[in-house]
CSV table of C-alpha atoms and ligand atoms in Angstrom, one decimal:
chain,number,residue,atom,x,y,z
R,1,MET,CA,10.1,-17.7,20.9
R,2,LYS,CA,6.7,-17.1,21.9
R,3,VAL,CA,5.2,-13.7,20.1
R,4,THR,CA,3.2,-11.4,21.9
R,5,PRO,CA,0.4,-10.0,20.1
R,6,ASN,CA,0.1,-6.7,19.1
R,7,VAL,CA,1.8,-4.1,20.9
R,8,LEU,CA,1.3,-1.1,18.3
R,9,ASN,CA,-1.4,0.6,18.6
R,10,GLN,CA,-2.9,2.1,14.7
R,11,GLU,CA,-1.4,5.6,14.6
R,12,GLN,CA,1.8,3.6,15.4
R,13,THR,CA,2.0,1.3,12.9
R,14,SER,CA,0.6,3.6,10.9
R,15,PHE,CA,4.0,5.7,11.6
R,16,LEU,CA,5.7,2.8,11.1
R,17,VAL,CA,5.0,1.0,8.1
R,18,ARG,CA,6.0,4.3,6.0
R,19,ARG,CA,9.4,4.6,7.3
R,20,ARG,CA,11.7,3.5,5.2
R,21,VAL,CA,14.9,3.8,7.0
R,22,ALA,CA,14.8,2.7,11.7
R,23,ARG,CA,17.7,2.4,14.3
R,24,LEU,CA,17.8,-1.2,15.5
R,25,ALA,CA,19.7,-1.3,18.8
R,26,THR,CA,21.3,-4.7,20.2
R,27,ALA,CA,23.4,-5.3,23.1
R,28,ASP,CA,26.1,-8.0,23.8
R,29,GLU,CA,26.5,-10.0,26.9
R,30,SER,CA,27.4,-7.4,29.0
R,31,GLY,CA,25.3,-5.0,28.0
R,32,LYS,CA,27.6,-2.7,24.8
R,33,PRO,CA,24.9,-1.2,23.6
R,34,HIS,CA,25.3,-0.9,19.6
R,35,ALA,CA,22.9,1.3,16.7
R,36,VAL,CA,23.3,0.3,13.0
R,37,PRO,CA,20.4,1.9,10.2
R,38,VAL,CA,18.7,-0.4,9.0
R,39,CYS,CA,15.9,-0.9,6.6
R,40,PHE,CA,13.4,-3.6,7.7
R,41,ALA,CA,8.9,-4.3,7.5
R,42,TYR,CA,6.3,-4.5,9.5
R,43,ALA,CA,3.9,-7.5,9.0
R,44,PRO,CA,2.4,-7.0,12.8
R,45,PRO,CA,2.8,-8.4,14.8
R,46,SER,CA,6.8,-8.9,14.2
R,47,ILE,CA,9.3,-6.5,12.6
R,48,TYR,CA,11.9,-8.0,9.7
R,49,ILE,CA,15.7,-6.7,8.8
R,50,ALA,CA,17.3,-8.1,6.2
R,51,LEU,CA,21.2,-9.0,6.5
R,52,ASP,CA,22.0,-7.5,3.3
R,53,GLU,CA,25.1,-9.2,0.4
R,54,LYS,CA,26.6,-5.8,0.8
R,55,PRO,CA,30.6,-6.4,0.5
R,56,LYS,CA,31.4,-6.2,4.4
R,57,ASP,CA,34.2,-7.3,6.4
R,58,VAL,CA,32.9,-9.9,7.7
R,59,PRO,CA,30.5,-12.5,7.2
R,60,VAL,CA,26.7,-11.7,8.3
R,61,SER,CA,28.0,-14.5,11.2
R,62,ARG,CA,30.2,-12.2,12.5
R,63,LEU,CA,28.2,-9.1,12.2
R,64,LYS,CA,28.2,-7.5,15.7
R,65,ARG,CA,24.3,-6.8,15.8
R,66,VAL,CA,23.9,-10.8,14.6
R,67,ARG,CA,26.6,-11.8,17.3
R,68,ASN,CA,24.7,-8.7,20.4
R,69,ILE,CA,21.8,-11.0,19.4
R,70,LEU,CA,22.5,-14.5,19.7
R,71,GLU,CA,23.6,-13.2,22.7
R,72,ASN,CA,21.4,-11.0,23.7
R,73,PRO,CA,17.9,-11.2,22.2
R,74,GLU,CA,16.5,-8.2,24.2
R,75,VAL,CA,17.0,-5.2,21.7
R,76,ALA,CA,15.2,-1.5,21.2
R,77,LEU,CA,14.4,-0.3,17.4
R,78,VAL,CA,13.4,3.7,16.7
R,79,ALA,CA,11.5,5.0,13.7
R,80,ASP,CA,11.4,8.6,13.2
R,81,ARG,CA,10.6,11.7,11.0
R,82,TYR,CA,13.3,15.3,11.2
R,83,ALA,CA,12.2,18.3,9.7
R,84,GLU,CA,12.5,21.4,10.1
R,85,ASP,CA,9.1,22.6,11.5
R,86,TRP,CA,9.6,20.9,15.0
R,87,SER,CA,5.6,20.6,15.3
R,88,LEU,CA,5.9,17.4,12.5
R,89,LEU,CA,9.1,16.2,15.0
R,90,ALA,CA,8.2,12.5,15.5
R,91,PHE,CA,8.8,9.3,16.6
R,92,VAL,CA,8.6,5.5,17.5
R,93,MET,CA,10.4,2.6,19.5
R,94,VAL,CA,9.9,-0.3,19.4
R,95,ARG,CA,11.3,-3.2,22.3
R,96,GLY,CA,11.4,-6.6,22.2
R,97,ARG,CA,13.6,-9.5,21.6
R,98,ALA,CA,15.3,-10.6,17.8
R,99,GLU,CA,15.7,-14.3,16.8
R,100,LEU,CA,17.4,-14.9,13.3
R,101,LEU,CA,15.3,-17.2,11.2
R,102,ASP,CA,17.1,-19.7,9.3
R,103,PRO,CA,16.3,-19.6,5.2
R,104,ASP,CA,14.8,-22.7,5.3
R,105,THR,CA,11.9,-21.6,6.6
R,106,GLY,CA,8.3,-20.4,5.5
R,107,GLU,CA,8.3,-17.5,7.5
R,108,HIS,CA,11.8,-16.7,5.9
R,109,ALA,CA,10.6,-16.9,2.9
R,110,ALA,CA,7.2,-14.8,3.5
R,111,ALA,CA,9.8,-11.8,5.3
R,112,VAL,CA,12.2,-11.7,1.9
R,113,ARG,CA,8.4,-11.5,0.5
R,114,LEU,CA,7.6,-8.7,2.2
R,115,LEU,CA,11.2,-6.6,2.5
R,116,ARG,CA,11.7,-7.0,-2.2
R,117,GLY,CA,7.9,-5.3,-1.7
R,118,LYS,CA,9.1,-3.1,0.5
R,119,TYR,CA,12.4,-1.6,-1.0
R,120,HIS,CA,13.3,-3.0,-4.9
R,121,GLN,CA,17.3,-3.1,-4.3
R,122,TYR,CA,16.6,-6.5,-2.5
R,123,GLU,CA,15.3,-7.7,-5.5
R,124,THR,CA,18.7,-8.1,-7.0
R,125,MET,CA,20.9,-9.3,-3.7
R,126,LYS,CA,20.8,-12.7,-2.8
R,127,ILE,CA,18.7,-11.9,0.8
R,128,GLU,CA,17.3,-15.3,0.5
R,129,GLU,CA,20.8,-17.1,1.4
R,130,ASN,CA,20.8,-15.2,4.8
R,131,PRO,CA,19.0,-15.7,7.9
R,132,VAL,CA,16.7,-12.5,8.5
R,133,ILE,CA,16.0,-11.1,11.6
R,134,ALA,CA,12.5,-10.9,13.5
R,135,ILE,CA,11.9,-8.8,15.7
R,136,ARG,CA,9.1,-9.6,18.3
R,137,PRO,CA,8.0,-6.6,19.9
R,138,GLU,CA,7.2,-6.4,23.5
R,139,LYS,CA,6.4,-2.6,24.3
R,140,ALA,CA,6.0,0.3,21.8
R,141,ALA,CA,6.5,4.1,23.0
R,142,SER,CA,6.0,6.7,20.2
R,143,TRP,CA,6.2,11.1,20.2
R,144,GLY,CA,5.6,13.2,18.3
R,145,ALA,CA,3.1,14.4,15.5
R,146,LEU,CA,2.4,10.8,14.2
R,147,ASP,CA,-0.8,11.7,12.0
R,148,GLU,CA,1.1,14.4,10.4
R,149,PRO,CA,1.0,14.3,6.7
R,150,GLU,CA,4.9,13.4,5.7
R,151,SER,CA,6.5,16.3,4.9
R,152,SER,CA,5.6,18.9,2.2
R,153,GLU,CA,10.0,18.1,1.2
R,154,ALA,CA,9.2,14.9,0.2
R,155,GLN,CA,9.7,15.1,-3.9
R,156,ILE,CA,6.9,13.6,-6.2
R,157,LEU,CA,9.5,10.9,-7.3
R,158,ASP,CA,9.6,9.6,-3.5
R,159,THR,CA,6.0,9.8,-3.8
R,160,ILE,CA,5.5,7.9,-6.6
R,161,HIS,CA,7.5,5.4,-5.9
R,162,GLY,CA,6.7,5.0,-2.3
R,163,ARG,CA,2.6,4.5,-2.8
R,164,ARG,CA,1.8,0.5,-3.0
R,165,SER,CA,-1.5,-1.2,-3.5
R,166,VAL,CA,-3.1,-1.9,-0.6
R,167,ARG,CA,-5.4,-4.7,0.8
R,168,ARG,CA,-5.6,-4.7,4.1
R,169,TYR,CA,-5.9,-1.7,6.6
R,170,LEU,CA,-6.8,-1.3,10.0
R,171,PRO,CA,-9.8,-0.5,11.9
R,172,ARG,CA,-9.0,3.7,11.6
R,173,LYS,CA,-11.7,6.7,10.8
R,174,VAL,CA,-10.7,8.6,7.5
R,175,PRO,CA,-11.0,12.1,8.2
R,176,ASP,CA,-13.6,13.6,5.7
R,177,GLU,CA,-11.5,17.1,4.7
R,178,THR,CA,-8.2,13.9,4.0
R,179,VAL,CA,-10.7,12.2,1.8
R,180,ASP,CA,-11.6,15.4,0.0
R,181,GLN,CA,-7.8,16.0,-1.0
R,182,VAL,CA,-7.6,12.9,-2.9
R,183,LEU,CA,-10.7,14.0,-5.0
R,184,GLU,CA,-9.5,17.7,-5.2
R,185,ALA,CA,-6.6,16.0,-6.4
R,186,ALA,CA,-8.3,13.8,-9.0
R,187,ARG,CA,-10.0,16.6,-10.4
R,188,TRP,CA,-7.3,18.2,-11.3
R,189,ALA,CA,-6.5,15.0,-14.0
R,190,PRO,CA,-5.9,16.3,-17.5
R,191,SER,CA,-9.6,15.3,-19.4
R,192,PRO,CA,-10.0,15.5,-23.2
R,193,HIS,CA,-11.2,19.1,-24.1
R,194,GLY,CA,-11.1,19.5,-20.3
R,195,ARG,CA,-14.4,17.9,-19.9
R,196,GLN,CA,-13.9,15.6,-17.0
R,197,PRO,CA,-15.7,13.0,-18.2
R,198,TRP,CA,-15.7,11.4,-14.3
R,199,ARG,CA,-17.8,11.4,-11.3
R,200,PHE,CA,-16.8,9.9,-8.0
R,201,ALA,CA,-19.3,8.3,-5.2
R,202,VAL,CA,-18.5,7.8,-2.1
R,203,ILE,CA,-18.8,4.8,0.2
R,204,ARG,CA,-18.6,5.1,4.0
R,205,ASN,CA,-21.6,3.5,5.6
R,206,VAL,CA,-21.2,0.0,6.0
R,207,GLN,CA,-24.8,-1.2,4.7
R,208,THR,CA,-24.0,0.6,1.6
R,209,LYS,CA,-20.7,-1.6,1.2
R,210,GLU,CA,-22.8,-4.5,1.3
R,211,ARG,CA,-24.9,-2.9,-0.7
R,212,LEU,CA,-22.5,-2.6,-3.7
R,213,ALA,CA,-20.3,-6.6,-2.1
R,214,ASP,CA,-23.4,-7.9,-2.6
R,215,ALA,CA,-24.2,-6.5,-6.4
R,216,MET,CA,-21.0,-6.8,-7.7
R,217,GLY,CA,-20.3,-10.6,-5.2
R,218,GLU,CA,-23.4,-12.3,-7.6
R,219,GLU,CA,-21.9,-11.4,-10.7
R,220,TRP,CA,-17.9,-12.4,-10.3
R,221,ARG,CA,-19.9,-15.6,-8.7
R,222,ALA,CA,-21.8,-16.2,-12.0
R,223,ASN,CA,-18.3,-15.4,-13.9
R,224,LEU,CA,-16.7,-17.7,-12.1
R,225,GLU,CA,-18.9,-20.4,-12.3
R,226,MET,CA,-18.8,-20.0,-16.0
R,227,ASP,CA,-14.7,-20.2,-15.4
R,228,GLY,CA,-15.5,-23.5,-14.4
R,229,GLN,CA,-13.9,-22.9,-10.7
R,230,ASP,CA,-14.2,-25.4,-7.9
R,231,ALA,CA,-17.1,-24.9,-6.0
R,232,GLY,CA,-14.7,-23.7,-2.7
R,233,ILE,CA,-12.5,-21.6,-4.5
R,234,VAL,CA,-15.2,-19.6,-5.6
R,235,GLU,CA,-16.4,-19.3,-1.6
R,236,LYS,CA,-12.8,-18.2,-0.4
R,237,ARG,CA,-12.3,-15.6,-3.5
R,238,LEU,CA,-16.0,-14.2,-3.0
R,239,GLU,CA,-15.9,-13.6,0.9
R,240,GLY,CA,-12.2,-12.4,-0.1
R,241,SER,CA,-13.2,-9.5,-1.7
R,242,ARG,CA,-16.6,-9.2,0.4
R,243,ARG,CA,-14.0,-8.3,3.4
R,244,ARG,CA,-11.8,-6.4,1.6
R,245,LEU,CA,-15.0,-3.8,0.7
R,246,LEU,CA,-16.5,-4.4,4.1
R,247,ASP,CA,-13.0,-3.6,5.5
R,248,ALA,CA,-11.6,-1.0,3.8
R,249,PRO,CA,-12.4,2.5,5.8
R,250,ILE,CA,-13.2,4.6,2.4
R,251,LEU,CA,-14.2,3.0,-1.2
R,252,VAL,CA,-14.4,6.0,-4.0
R,253,LEU,CA,-16.2,4.6,-7.2
R,254,LEU,CA,-14.9,5.9,-10.1
R,255,CYS,CA,-17.3,6.3,-12.7
R,256,LEU,CA,-17.0,7.7,-16.2
R,257,TYR,CA,-19.6,10.4,-17.9
R,258,LEU,CA,-19.9,10.1,-21.0
R,259,GLU,CA,-22.6,13.5,-21.5
R,260,ASP,CA,-20.8,16.3,-22.3
R,261,LEU,CA,-17.9,14.3,-24.5
R,262,ASP,CA,-18.0,15.7,-28.6
R,263,ALA,CA,-20.2,14.1,-31.1
R,264,TYR,CA,-18.8,13.0,-33.6
R,265,PRO,CA,-20.8,11.7,-37.0
R,266,ASP,CA,-18.8,8.4,-37.5
R,267,ALA,CA,-17.8,6.0,-35.1
R,268,GLU,CA,-14.8,5.6,-35.2
R,269,ARG,CA,-13.5,9.4,-34.0
R,270,GLN,CA,-16.5,8.7,-31.4
R,271,ARG,CA,-13.9,5.5,-30.5
R,272,GLY,CA,-11.7,7.8,-29.8
R,273,GLU,CA,-13.2,10.0,-28.0
R,274,THR,CA,-14.7,7.4,-25.1
R,275,THR,CA,-10.8,5.9,-24.9
R,276,MET,CA,-9.8,9.3,-24.4
R,277,ALA,CA,-11.8,10.1,-21.2
R,278,VAL,CA,-11.3,6.2,-20.1
R,279,GLN,CA,-7.9,7.7,-20.3
R,280,SER,CA,-8.0,10.3,-18.3
R,281,LEU,CA,-10.1,8.2,-16.2
R,282,GLY,CA,-6.8,6.3,-15.4
R,283,ALA,CA,-5.2,9.5,-14.6
R,284,ALA,CA,-7.5,10.5,-12.2
R,285,ALA,CA,-7.1,7.5,-10.6
R,286,GLN,CA,-3.1,8.6,-10.1
R,287,ASN,CA,-3.7,11.5,-9.1
R,288,ALA,CA,-6.1,10.4,-6.1
R,289,LEU,CA,-3.5,7.4,-5.7
R,290,LEU,CA,-1.2,10.1,-5.3
R,291,ALA,CA,-2.0,12.0,-3.2
R,292,ALA,CA,-3.4,9.7,-0.7
R,293,TYR,CA,-0.3,8.4,-0.2
R,294,ASP,CA,1.1,11.7,-0.3
R,295,LEU,CA,-1.4,12.4,2.6
R,296,GLY,CA,-0.4,10.1,4.8
R,297,LEU,CA,-2.9,6.9,3.6
R,298,ASP,CA,-2.7,4.1,0.9
R,299,ALA,CA,-5.0,2.6,-1.4
R,300,GLY,CA,-6.0,-0.3,-3.5
R,301,TRP,CA,-7.4,-0.1,-6.7
R,302,MET,CA,-10.3,-2.8,-7.2
R,303,CYS,CA,-11.4,-3.6,-11.1
R,304,ALA,CA,-15.1,-5.1,-10.5
R,305,PRO,CA,-17.4,-2.5,-11.1
R,306,LEU,CA,-15.7,-2.6,-14.8
R,307,PHE,CA,-17.5,-5.8,-14.8
R,308,CYS,CA,-21.1,-5.2,-14.2
R,309,PRO,CA,-21.1,-1.8,-13.7
R,310,GLU,CA,-25.8,-1.8,-14.6
R,311,LYS,CA,-25.6,-3.7,-11.0
R,312,VAL,CA,-23.5,-1.1,-9.4
R,313,VAL,CA,-25.1,2.4,-11.0
R,314,GLU,CA,-28.3,-0.2,-9.3
R,315,ALA,CA,-27.3,-1.0,-5.9
R,316,LEU,CA,-25.9,2.7,-4.7
R,317,GLY,CA,-29.1,4.1,-6.6
R,318,LEU,CA,-26.5,6.8,-8.7
R,319,ASP,CA,-27.6,8.6,-12.4
R,320,PRO,CA,-27.7,5.7,-15.0
R,321,LYS,CA,-25.7,8.3,-17.2
R,322,LEU,CA,-22.5,7.3,-14.8
R,323,VAL,CA,-20.4,4.0,-15.8
R,324,PRO,CA,-18.6,2.2,-12.9
R,325,HIS,CA,-15.0,1.4,-13.7
R,326,ALA,CA,-13.4,1.3,-11.0
R,327,LEU,CA,-13.0,1.0,-6.9
R,328,LEU,CA,-10.5,2.4,-5.0
R,329,THR,CA,-10.1,1.5,-1.3
R,330,LEU,CA,-8.0,4.0,1.5
R,331,GLY,CA,-7.3,4.1,4.7
R,332,TYR,CA,-3.9,3.0,6.6
R,333,ALA,CA,-2.4,0.3,6.2
R,334,ASP,CA,-1.8,-2.9,8.4
R,335,GLY,CA,1.0,-3.3,7.8
R,336,ASP,CA,3.5,-3.5,5.2
R,337,PRO,CA,1.6,-5.4,2.1
R,338,PRO,CA,2.8,-8.9,1.6
R,339,LYS,CA,3.3,-8.5,-2.4
R,340,ARG,CA,4.4,-6.1,-4.4
R,341,ARG,CA,5.2,-6.1,-7.9
R,342,GLY,CA,8.6,-6.0,-9.2
R,343,ARG,CA,9.5,-2.9,-12.9
R,344,LYS,CA,10.2,-3.8,-16.3
R,345,GLY,CA,13.5,-1.9,-16.6
R,346,LEU,CA,13.6,0.9,-18.4
R,347,ASP,CA,15.5,-1.0,-21.2
R,348,GLU,CA,12.7,-2.9,-22.2
R,349,LEU,CA,9.9,-0.5,-22.1
R,350,VAL,CA,11.8,2.5,-24.0
R,351,VAL,CA,12.7,2.7,-27.6
R,352,TYR,CA,14.5,5.8,-28.6
R,353,ARG,CA,14.6,7.4,-31.9
R,354,ASP,CA,16.8,9.9,-32.0
X,401,LIG,C1,-6.6,-1.1,-14.0
X,401,LIG,C2,-6.4,-1.6,-12.8
X,401,LIG,C3,-7.0,-1.5,-12.0
X,401,LIG,C4,-6.6,-2.6,-11.4
X,401,LIG,N1,-7.4,-3.7,-10.6
X,401,LIG,C5,-6.9,-4.7,-9.1
X,401,LIG,C6,-7.9,-5.5,-8.8
X,401,LIG,O1,-9.1,-5.5,-9.2
X,401,LIG,N2,-7.2,-6.0,-7.5
X,401,LIG,C7,-6.3,-5.6,-7.0
X,401,LIG,O2,-6.2,-6.4,-5.8
X,401,LIG,N3,-5.6,-4.6,-7.7
X,401,LIG,C8,-6.1,-4.4,-8.8
X,401,LIG,N4,-5.1,-3.4,-9.8
X,401,LIG,C9,-3.7,-3.2,-9.3
X,401,LIG,C10,-2.4,-3.7,-9.4
X,401,LIG,O3,-2.8,-5.6,-8.7
X,401,LIG,C11,-1.5,-3.0,-8.8
X,401,LIG,O4,-1.2,-1.4,-9.1
X,401,LIG,C12,0.1,-3.9,-9.9
X,401,LIG,O5,0.3,-5.3,-9.3
X,401,LIG,C13,1.2,-3.4,-9.3
X,401,LIG,O6,1.2,-3.0,-7.8
X,401,LIG,P1,1.4,-1.9,-6.7
X,401,LIG,O7,0.0,-1.1,-7.1
X,401,LIG,O8,1.6,-2.2,-5.6
X,401,LIG,O9,2.6,-1.0,-7.1
X,401,LIG,C14,-5.7,-2.8,-10.9
X,401,LIG,C15,-4.7,-1.5,-11.0
X,401,LIG,C16,-5.6,-1.3,-12.0
X,401,LIG,C17,-4.5,-0.3,-13.0
């Protein structure tokens, strides 16, 4: 089947990757329609839908949507947002052709990984044993406030569960006000004695990103070579990391700033102060990541500055008292991220000592 290049524009893509549910419409040979709610993942140019093992009256091959696709591959999928505030209403509708991917194909395996990354519930379901529906979009239509951040009715736990590390962005500008809102969330993080021992550098310009990528790349190259990595692999990894920096619309460098911390006569308590500062930098980072997601942005975390803080300070002309620790990338995800790590269960993480 012919795969059409991307037919969704950037706003439609950003809207679609954030939706957890859509409605899939199929029709049989005679054109009789059928619609069902579906979980889906979007990796441009295709949309994937699992056929899960939930108890059903019929085996997957007898499901009406499957039979319809076999008889007539024309489908439509609509994903929408409803809110009592009607200025927030929006939908994206995609029309295209569907096919069933066999479990022994590479695309099927990639689609299963993608779906499990988006929906942790699939981790324990045998979706790899069933075909996956792949929709090849041919037309997209949309309406409404696609660009609005998610409704304030969303609960904090939805934001925590929805956030994921994004490593590929659309070439789409992020408004300065939205970046400010992300930083606003970061500055409200808890910190030792309320001292806020961190500062943030925002990088938007491509030349500055290049300077930063060059500085960090040099250090990383030396480290990889020291590890005895194959030259070809070193080049590939460096190029991948450089692209990630250059293609992210916004970079936020999180730096420690230790000047305002309490001073102690003994090294042990001083180390404790520094550790607390690092802990609170992590809290500021998480505030930023959650706010970004809540505001309709996506974000990623890169640790590279931690390994060459002086070089980063020099490349960006920063105050030498700043200690670069982490880099957050901000933008709009280009499709659902290909990978998301699962989580350990609470039984493994928690002990109760009542
Ligand atoms: C301190 C820290 C450093 C990280 N460094 C990197 C990094 O350098 N590159 C990267 O791709 N992801 C990095 N990550 C992101 C993790 O890989 C990611 O959070 C983890 O795989 C879980 O996936 P999720 O964020 O999508 O839930 C880092 C995360 C943390 C907390």
